[in-house]
PDB file of C-alpha atoms in Angstrom:
ATOM      1  CA  MET A 966      32.319  -2.461-286.969  1.00  0.00           C
ATOM      2  CA  ARG A 967      28.581  -2.715-287.226  1.00  0.00           C
ATOM      3  CA  ASN A 968      28.856  -6.247-288.603  1.00  0.00           C
ATOM      4  CA  MET A 969      30.899  -7.249-285.564  1.00  0.00           C
ATOM      5  CA  GLU A 970      28.281  -5.799-283.213  1.00  0.00           C
ATOM      6  CA  ILE A 971      25.532  -7.688-285.031  1.00  0.00           C
ATOM      7  CA  HIS A 972      27.580 -10.902-284.841  1.00  0.00           C
ATOM      8  CA  GLN A 973      28.142 -10.446-281.085  1.00  0.00           C
ATOM      9  CA  LEU A 974      24.460  -9.737-280.589  1.00  0.00           C
ATOM     10  CA  CYS A 975      23.559 -12.958-282.421  1.00  0.00           C
ATOM     11  CA  LEU A 976      26.020 -14.919-280.320  1.00  0.00           C
ATOM     12  CA  PHE A 977      24.546 -13.417-277.157  1.00  0.00           C
ATOM     13  CA  ARG A 978      20.993 -14.288-278.205  1.00  0.00           C
ATOM     14  CA  ARG A 979      22.027 -17.842-279.101  1.00  0.00           C
ATOM     15  CA  SER A 980      23.820 -18.267-275.776  1.00  0.00           C
ATOM     16  CA  TYR A 981      20.767 -16.926-273.962  1.00  0.00           C
ATOM     17  CA  GLN A 982      18.487 -19.354-275.827  1.00  0.00           C
ATOM     18  CA  VAL A 983      20.752 -22.304-275.035  1.00  0.00           C
ATOM     19  CA  ALA A 984      20.932 -21.276-271.375  1.00  0.00           C
ATOM     20  CA  SER A 985      17.153 -20.923-271.231  1.00  0.00           C
ATOM     21  CA  TRP A 986      16.724 -24.333-272.849  1.00  0.00           C
ATOM     22  CA  HIS A 987      19.099 -25.938-270.343  1.00  0.00           C
ATOM     23  CA  SER A 988      17.278 -24.161-267.529  1.00  0.00           C
ATOM     24  CA  ARG A 989      13.909 -25.548-268.669  1.00  0.00           C
ATOM     25  CA  ILE A 990      15.366 -29.052-269.002  1.00  0.00           C
ATOM     26  CA  SER A 991      16.886 -28.789-265.526  1.00  0.00           C
ATOM     27  CA  ARG A 992      13.584 -27.652-264.001  1.00  0.00           C
ATOM     28  CA  ARG A 993      11.698 -30.473-265.711  1.00  0.00           C
ATOM     29  CA  PHE A 994      14.310 -32.955-264.546  1.00  0.00           C
ATOM     30  CA  LEU A 995      14.051 -31.708-260.977  1.00  0.00           C
ATOM     31  CA  TRP A 996      10.245 -31.885-261.091  1.00  0.00           C
ATOM     32  CA  ALA A 997      10.473 -35.449-262.426  1.00  0.00           C
ATOM     33  CA  ILE A 998      12.819 -36.467-259.609  1.00  0.00           C
ATOM     34  CA  LEU A 999      10.556 -34.806-257.044  1.00  0.00           C
ATOM     35  CA  PHE A1000       7.495 -36.587-258.461  1.00  0.00           C
ATOM     36  CA  ILE A1001       9.244 -39.965-258.307  1.00  0.00           C
ATOM     37  CA  LEU A1002      10.306 -39.386-254.709  1.00  0.00           C
ATOM     38  CA  LEU A1003       6.836 -38.255-253.649  1.00  0.00           C
ATOM     39  CA  PHE A1004       5.144 -41.135-255.489  1.00  0.00           C
ATOM     40  CA  THR A1005       7.499 -43.665-253.902  1.00  0.00           C
ATOM     41  CA  ALA A1006       6.929 -42.193-250.457  1.00  0.00           C
ATOM     42  CA  TYR A1007       3.157 -42.301-251.012  1.00  0.00           C
ATOM     43  CA  CYS A1008       3.257 -45.939-252.101  1.00  0.00           C
ATOM     44  CA  LEU A1009       5.402 -46.940-249.148  1.00  0.00           C
ATOM     45  CA  ALA A1010       3.480 -44.914-246.602  1.00  0.00           C
ATOM     46  CA  GLY A1011       1.615 -47.058-244.132  1.00  0.00           C
ATOM     47  CA  GLU A1012       3.470 -50.223-245.105  1.00  0.00           C
ATOM     48  CA  GLY A1013       4.850 -52.475-242.410  1.00  0.00           C
ATOM     49  CA  LYS A1014       7.741 -54.894-242.740  1.00  0.00           C
ATOM     50  CA  PRO A1015       6.928 -58.090-244.690  1.00  0.00           C
ATOM     51  CA  ILE A1016       6.194 -61.147-242.582  1.00  0.00           C
ATOM     52  CA  SER A1017       6.147 -64.900-243.034  1.00  0.00           C
ATOM     53  CA  ILE A1018       2.899 -66.670-242.184  1.00  0.00           C
ATOM     54  CA  THR A1019       2.761 -70.375-241.372  1.00  0.00           C
ATOM     55  CA  VAL A1020      -0.663 -72.000-241.595  1.00  0.00           C
ATOM     56  CA  VAL A1021      -1.376 -75.480-240.241  1.00  0.00           C
ATOM     57  CA  ALA A1022      -4.875 -76.692-241.074  1.00  0.00           C
ATOM     58  CA  ASP A1023      -6.757 -79.379-239.169  1.00  0.00           C
ATOM     59  CA  HIS A1024      -7.072 -82.713-240.968  1.00  0.00           C
ATOM     60  CA  THR A1025     -10.816 -82.165-241.382  1.00  0.00           C
ATOM     61  CA  LYS A1026     -13.205 -79.246-241.375  1.00  0.00           C
ATOM     62  CA  ALA A1027     -14.850 -78.237-238.106  1.00  0.00           C
ATOM     63  CA  ASN A1028     -17.912 -80.351-239.001  1.00  0.00           C
ATOM     64  CA  GLY A1029     -15.781 -83.431-239.631  1.00  0.00           C
ATOM     65  CA  GLU A1030     -16.020 -83.290-243.421  1.00  0.00           C
ATOM     66  CA  PRO A1031     -12.881 -83.642-245.577  1.00  0.00           C
ATOM     67  CA  TRP A1032     -11.362 -80.580-247.162  1.00  0.00           C
ATOM     68  CA  ASP A1033     -11.376 -82.056-250.663  1.00  0.00           C
ATOM     69  CA  GLY A1034     -13.759 -84.939-251.205  1.00  0.00           C
ATOM     70  CA  ILE A1035     -14.891 -86.780-254.306  1.00  0.00           C
ATOM     71  CA  PRO A1036     -14.092 -85.750-256.957  1.00  0.00           C
ATOM     72  CA  GLY A1037     -10.762 -84.302-255.957  1.00  0.00           C
ATOM     73  CA  LEU A1038      -7.338 -83.736-257.357  1.00  0.00           C
ATOM     74  CA  GLY A1039      -5.128 -86.417-255.963  1.00  0.00           C
ATOM     75  CA  TRP A1040      -2.035 -85.312-257.817  1.00  0.00           C
ATOM     76  CA  GLY A1041      -1.838 -81.616-257.071  1.00  0.00           C
ATOM     77  CA  ARG A1042      -3.407 -78.459-258.404  1.00  0.00           C
ATOM     78  CA  GLY A1043      -2.060 -77.145-261.644  1.00  0.00           C
ATOM     79  CA  PRO A1044      -2.405 -77.261-265.413  1.00  0.00           C
ATOM     80  CA  THR A1045      -0.951 -80.798-265.526  1.00  0.00           C
ATOM     81  CA  ALA A1046      -2.946 -82.127-262.545  1.00  0.00           C
ATOM     82  CA  ILE A1047      -4.927 -85.320-263.121  1.00  0.00           C
ATOM     83  CA  PRO A1048      -8.391 -85.416-261.481  1.00  0.00           C
ATOM     84  CA  ILE A1049      -8.890 -88.687-259.631  1.00  0.00           C
ATOM     85  CA  PRO A1050     -11.265 -89.671-256.819  1.00  0.00           C
ATOM     86  CA  ASN A1051      -9.852 -88.810-253.416  1.00  0.00           C
ATOM     87  CA  LYS A1052     -11.859 -89.290-250.242  1.00  0.00           C
ATOM     88  CA  ASN A1053      -9.863 -86.936-248.049  1.00  0.00           C
ATOM     89  CA  ALA A1054      -7.200 -84.891-249.810  1.00  0.00           C
ATOM     90  CA  PRO A1055      -5.406 -82.169-247.826  1.00  0.00           C
ATOM     91  CA  PRO A1056      -6.418 -78.557-248.494  1.00  0.00           C
ATOM     92  CA  ASP A1057      -4.815 -76.185-250.969  1.00  0.00           C
ATOM     93  CA  LEU A1058      -4.042 -73.267-248.673  1.00  0.00           C
ATOM     94  CA  ALA A1059      -3.860 -69.560-249.466  1.00  0.00           C
ATOM     95  CA  VAL A1060      -3.847 -66.408-247.326  1.00  0.00           C
ATOM     96  CA  CYS A1061      -5.281 -62.977-248.111  1.00  0.00           C
ATOM     97  CA  VAL A1062      -4.460 -59.705-246.345  1.00  0.00           C
ATOM     98  CA  VAL A1063      -7.471 -57.405-245.944  1.00  0.00           C
ATOM     99  CA  ARG A1064      -7.205 -53.623-245.668  1.00  0.00           C
ATOM    100  CA  LEU A1065      -9.876 -50.981-245.848  1.00  0.00           C
ATOM    101  CA  GLU A1066     -10.730 -49.470-249.247  1.00  0.00           C
ATOM    102  CA  THR A1067      -8.468 -51.804-251.263  1.00  0.00           C
ATOM    103  CA  PRO A1068      -8.972 -55.331-252.650  1.00  0.00           C
ATOM    104  CA  PRO A1069      -7.458 -58.206-250.647  1.00  0.00           C
ATOM    105  CA  GLU A1070      -3.905 -59.201-251.514  1.00  0.00           C
ATOM    106  CA  CYS A1071      -3.747 -62.993-251.744  1.00  0.00           C
ATOM    107  CA  SER A1072      -0.670 -65.223-251.735  1.00  0.00           C
ATOM    108  CA  MET A1073      -1.381 -67.798-254.448  1.00  0.00           C
ATOM    109  CA  GLN A1074      -0.427 -68.783-257.988  1.00  0.00           C
ATOM    110  CA  TYR A1075      -2.299 -67.640-261.085  1.00  0.00           C
ATOM    111  CA  VAL A1076      -2.164 -69.938-264.113  1.00  0.00           C
ATOM    112  CA  ASN A1077      -4.405 -69.283-267.121  1.00  0.00           C
ATOM    113  CA  LEU A1078      -6.672 -67.079-264.990  1.00  0.00           C
ATOM    114  CA  LYS A1079      -7.084 -69.899-262.452  1.00  0.00           C
ATOM    115  CA  GLN A1080      -5.992 -69.773-258.822  1.00  0.00           C
ATOM    116  CA  TYR A1081      -3.689 -72.398-257.347  1.00  0.00           C
ATOM    117  CA  SER A1082      -2.114 -72.847-253.938  1.00  0.00           C
ATOM    118  CA  LEU A1083       1.588 -72.326-253.335  1.00  0.00           C
ATOM    119  CA  CYS A1084       1.430 -75.551-251.289  1.00  0.00           C
ATOM    120  CA  GLN A1085      -0.743 -77.992-253.196  1.00  0.00           C
ATOM    121  CA  ASN A1086      -2.460 -80.731-251.197  1.00  0.00           C
ATOM    122  CA  SER A1087      -0.786 -79.917-247.890  1.00  0.00           C
ATOM    123  CA  TYR A1088      -2.046 -79.399-244.345  1.00  0.00           C
ATOM    124  CA  ASP A1089       0.645 -76.792-243.726  1.00  0.00           C
ATOM    125  CA  CYS A1090       2.119 -73.994-245.783  1.00  0.00           C
ATOM    126  CA  ILE A1091       4.603 -71.164-245.245  1.00  0.00           C
ATOM    127  CA  PHE A1092       3.826 -67.910-247.036  1.00  0.00           C
ATOM    128  CA  LYS A1093       6.993 -65.837-247.251  1.00  0.00           C
ATOM    129  CA  ARG A1094       7.326 -62.067-247.484  1.00  0.00           C
ATOM    130  CA  VAL A1095       3.653 -61.229-247.124  1.00  0.00           C
ATOM    131  CA  SER A1096       3.073 -57.465-247.347  1.00  0.00           C
ATOM    132  CA  ILE A1097       1.077 -55.988-244.475  1.00  0.00           C
ATOM    133  CA  PRO A1098       0.144 -52.439-243.403  1.00  0.00           C
ATOM    134  CA  ASP A1099       1.754 -50.858-240.359  1.00  0.00           C
ATOM    135  CA  GLY A1100      -1.609 -50.867-238.594  1.00  0.00           C
ATOM    136  CA  PRO A1101      -4.437 -53.357-238.015  1.00  0.00           C
ATOM    137  CA  PHE A1102      -5.380 -55.695-240.854  1.00  0.00           C
ATOM    138  CA  GLY A1103      -7.483 -58.739-241.569  1.00  0.00           C
ATOM    139  CA  LEU A1104      -6.208 -62.177-242.530  1.00  0.00           C
ATOM    140  CA  ILE A1105      -8.344 -64.664-244.455  1.00  0.00           C
ATOM    141  CA  ILE A1106      -7.254 -68.284-244.881  1.00  0.00           C
ATOM    142  CA  LEU A1107      -8.674 -70.202-247.845  1.00  0.00           C
ATOM    143  CA  ASP A1108      -8.767 -73.733-249.199  1.00  0.00           C
ATOM    144  CA  LEU A1109      -8.662 -73.229-252.961  1.00  0.00           C
ATOM    145  CA  ASP A1110     -10.988 -75.457-254.957  1.00  0.00           C
ATOM    146  CA  LEU A1111     -11.723 -75.617-258.665  1.00  0.00           C
ATOM    147  CA  ARG A1112     -15.343 -74.520-258.352  1.00  0.00           C
ATOM    148  CA  ARG A1113     -15.808 -72.875-254.954  1.00  0.00           C
ATOM    149  CA  HIS A1114     -13.189 -72.010-252.368  1.00  0.00           C
ATOM    150  CA  ASP A1115     -13.665 -73.007-248.726  1.00  0.00           C
ATOM    151  CA  LEU A1116     -13.075 -70.614-245.848  1.00  0.00           C
ATOM    152  CA  VAL A1117     -10.560 -72.055-243.408  1.00  0.00           C
ATOM    153  CA  GLY A1118     -10.697 -69.064-241.074  1.00  0.00           C
ATOM    154  CA  PHE A1119     -10.256 -65.346-240.577  1.00  0.00           C
ATOM    155  CA  LEU A1120      -9.024 -63.014-237.855  1.00  0.00           C
ATOM    156  CA  LEU A1121      -8.140 -59.403-237.174  1.00  0.00           C
ATOM    157  CA  MET A1122      -4.535 -58.652-236.276  1.00  0.00           C
ATOM    158  CA  THR A1123      -3.597 -55.469-234.456  1.00  0.00           C
ATOM    159  CA  ALA A1124      -0.270 -53.683-234.544  1.00  0.00           C
ATOM    160  CA  GLY A1125       0.687 -50.278-233.221  1.00  0.00           C
ATOM    161  CA  LYS A1126      -1.979 -48.107-231.617  1.00  0.00           C
ATOM    162  CA  ALA A1127      -5.232 -49.641-230.431  1.00  0.00           C
ATOM    163  CA  LEU A1128      -8.389 -49.570-232.527  1.00  0.00           C
ATOM    164  CA  THR A1129     -11.383 -47.507-231.554  1.00  0.00           C
ATOM    165  CA  PRO A1130     -14.673 -49.458-231.342  1.00  0.00           C
ATOM    166  CA  ASP A1131     -15.849 -47.881-234.608  1.00  0.00           C
ATOM    167  CA  GLN A1132     -12.596 -48.708-236.399  1.00  0.00           C
ATOM    168  CA  ARG A1133     -12.723 -52.275-235.170  1.00  0.00           C
ATOM    169  CA  ALA A1134     -16.347 -52.702-236.279  1.00  0.00           C
ATOM    170  CA  THR A1135     -15.567 -51.276-239.725  1.00  0.00           C
ATOM    171  CA  LEU A1136     -12.566 -53.543-240.278  1.00  0.00           C
ATOM    172  CA  GLU A1137     -14.408 -56.618-238.968  1.00  0.00           C
ATOM    173  CA  SER A1138     -17.262 -55.919-241.370  1.00  0.00           C
ATOM    174  CA  GLU A1139     -14.812 -55.604-244.262  1.00  0.00           C
ATOM    175  CA  ILE A1140     -13.109 -58.892-243.364  1.00  0.00           C
ATOM    176  CA  ARG A1141     -16.435 -60.765-243.282  1.00  0.00           C
ATOM    177  CA  ARG A1142     -17.533 -59.160-246.559  1.00  0.00           C
ATOM    178  CA  ARG A1143     -14.316 -60.100-248.320  1.00  0.00           C
ATOM    179  CA  ALA A1144     -14.461 -63.635-246.920  1.00  0.00           C
ATOM    180  CA  ASP A1145     -17.964 -64.087-248.347  1.00  0.00           C
ATOM    181  CA  GLN A1146     -16.737 -62.838-251.727  1.00  0.00           C
ATOM    182  CA  LEU A1147     -13.680 -65.095-251.819  1.00  0.00           C
ATOM    183  CA  ALA A1148     -15.408 -68.178-250.390  1.00  0.00           C
ATOM    184  CA  PRO A1149     -19.213 -67.902-250.548  1.00  0.00           C
ATOM    185  CA  PRO A1150     -20.904 -69.827-247.692  1.00  0.00           C
ATOM    186  CA  PHE A1151     -22.638 -72.954-248.969  1.00  0.00           C
ATOM    187  CA  SER A1152     -24.736 -74.091-246.025  1.00  0.00           C
ATOM    188  CA  GLN A1153     -26.770 -72.376-243.335  1.00  0.00           C
ATOM    189  CA  GLY A1154     -24.434 -73.817-240.716  1.00  0.00           C
ATOM    190  CA  GLU A1155     -21.459 -72.212-242.434  1.00  0.00           C
ATOM    191  CA  LYS A1156     -23.266 -68.870-242.565  1.00  0.00           C
ATOM    192  CA  GLN A1157     -23.929 -69.060-238.824  1.00  0.00           C
ATOM    193  CA  ARG A1158     -20.324 -70.027-238.083  1.00  0.00           C
ATOM    194  CA  ARG A1159     -19.089 -66.899-239.818  1.00  0.00           C
ATOM    195  CA  LEU A1160     -21.279 -64.701-237.647  1.00  0.00           C
ATOM    196  CA  ARG A1161     -19.487 -65.730-234.465  1.00  0.00           C
ATOM    197  CA  GLU A1162     -17.278 -63.253-232.653  1.00  0.00           C
ATOM    198  CA  MET A1163     -14.112 -62.607-234.611  1.00  0.00           C
ATOM    199  CA  LEU A1164     -10.739 -63.389-233.113  1.00  0.00           C
ATOM    200  CA  VAL A1165      -8.829 -60.154-232.537  1.00  0.00           C
ATOM    201  CA  VAL A1166      -5.204 -60.590-231.484  1.00  0.00           C
ATOM    202  CA  PRO A1167      -1.988 -58.557-231.403  1.00  0.00           C
ATOM    203  CA  MET A1168       0.334 -59.796-234.131  1.00  0.00           C
ATOM    204  CA  GLY A1169       3.038 -60.467-231.554  1.00  0.00           C
ATOM    205  CA  ARG A1170       0.846 -63.069-229.872  1.00  0.00           C
ATOM    206  CA  CYS A1171       0.975 -65.171-233.034  1.00  0.00           C
ATOM    207  CA  ALA A1172       4.768 -65.265-232.951  1.00  0.00           C
ATOM    208  CA  GLU A1173       6.417 -68.427-234.204  1.00  0.00           C
ATOM    209  CA  ALA A1174       6.934 -69.945-230.772  1.00  0.00           C
ATOM    210  CA  LYS A1175       3.307 -69.442-229.691  1.00  0.00           C
ATOM    211  CA  GLY A1176       0.954 -69.376-232.631  1.00  0.00           C
ATOM    212  CA  CYS A1177      -2.734 -68.466-232.685  1.00  0.00           C
ATOM    213  CA  ARG A1178      -5.457 -71.083-232.697  1.00  0.00           C
ATOM    214  CA  LEU A1179      -8.457 -70.635-235.001  1.00  0.00           C
ATOM    215  CA  VAL A1180     -11.501 -72.889-235.373  1.00  0.00           C
ATOM    216  CA  GLN A1181     -10.022 -75.057-238.144  1.00  0.00           C
ATOM    217  CA  SER A1182      -6.350 -74.117-238.173  1.00  0.00           C
ATOM    218  CA  GLU A1183      -3.401 -72.583-236.402  1.00  0.00           C
ATOM    219  CA  ILE A1184      -1.184 -69.764-237.639  1.00  0.00           C
ATOM    220  CA  ARG A1185       2.233 -68.435-236.700  1.00  0.00           C
ATOM    221  CA  VAL A1186       3.889 -65.253-237.906  1.00  0.00           C
ATOM    222  CA  ASN A1187       7.464 -64.048-237.838  1.00  0.00           C
ATOM    223  CA  SER A1188       9.634 -61.511-239.607  1.00  0.00           C
ATOM    224  CA  ALA A1189      10.264 -62.279-243.262  1.00  0.00           C
ATOM    225  CA  GLU A1190      13.608 -63.841-244.046  1.00  0.00           C
TER     226      GLU A1190
END
């Protein structure tokens, strides 16, 4: 009789241990699911819908100089490109989205730690599914070169609620700072050009049918396909 009681007690303890183990696993599983959901929500918070950006650059810079002079890459930009003299090659366009407190996100190719345009040697380029925040952001347009990138233009796009003067000044300052990092100004004239009043437009004004005119280019935006 006593042996039976001991056996039942052992079975009870084993069942209790198994139940406790399952309970701990379940709690850990639930915490893991909760963490994933919270992390995903945090990453997606403040994100707007992706957009497509069409950039059409002028055939020369604002000062009349060619985008890519001698020496240039007449046959594209990539690991197999052949450098040949080219008096006026089209630009190699790229766009970068600027937000506060995070590095710019640029739409371009990276090959062997080098940066290449998605549209090599072209005056126009469509950048599809560009991620943007759900509030105001900066947009920098570049002409990618082997040694030093050229600044095609920049602007501040607004979406949603209006910016306060302080918020606008902070974001404008960040856009100019990032532009100088991505494409350092080479001449005094270029430095002065970048100090001019920045174009600030609602994103809807740059819709595909209208477009927004910059100093050296024109851009159009629409919902990503």
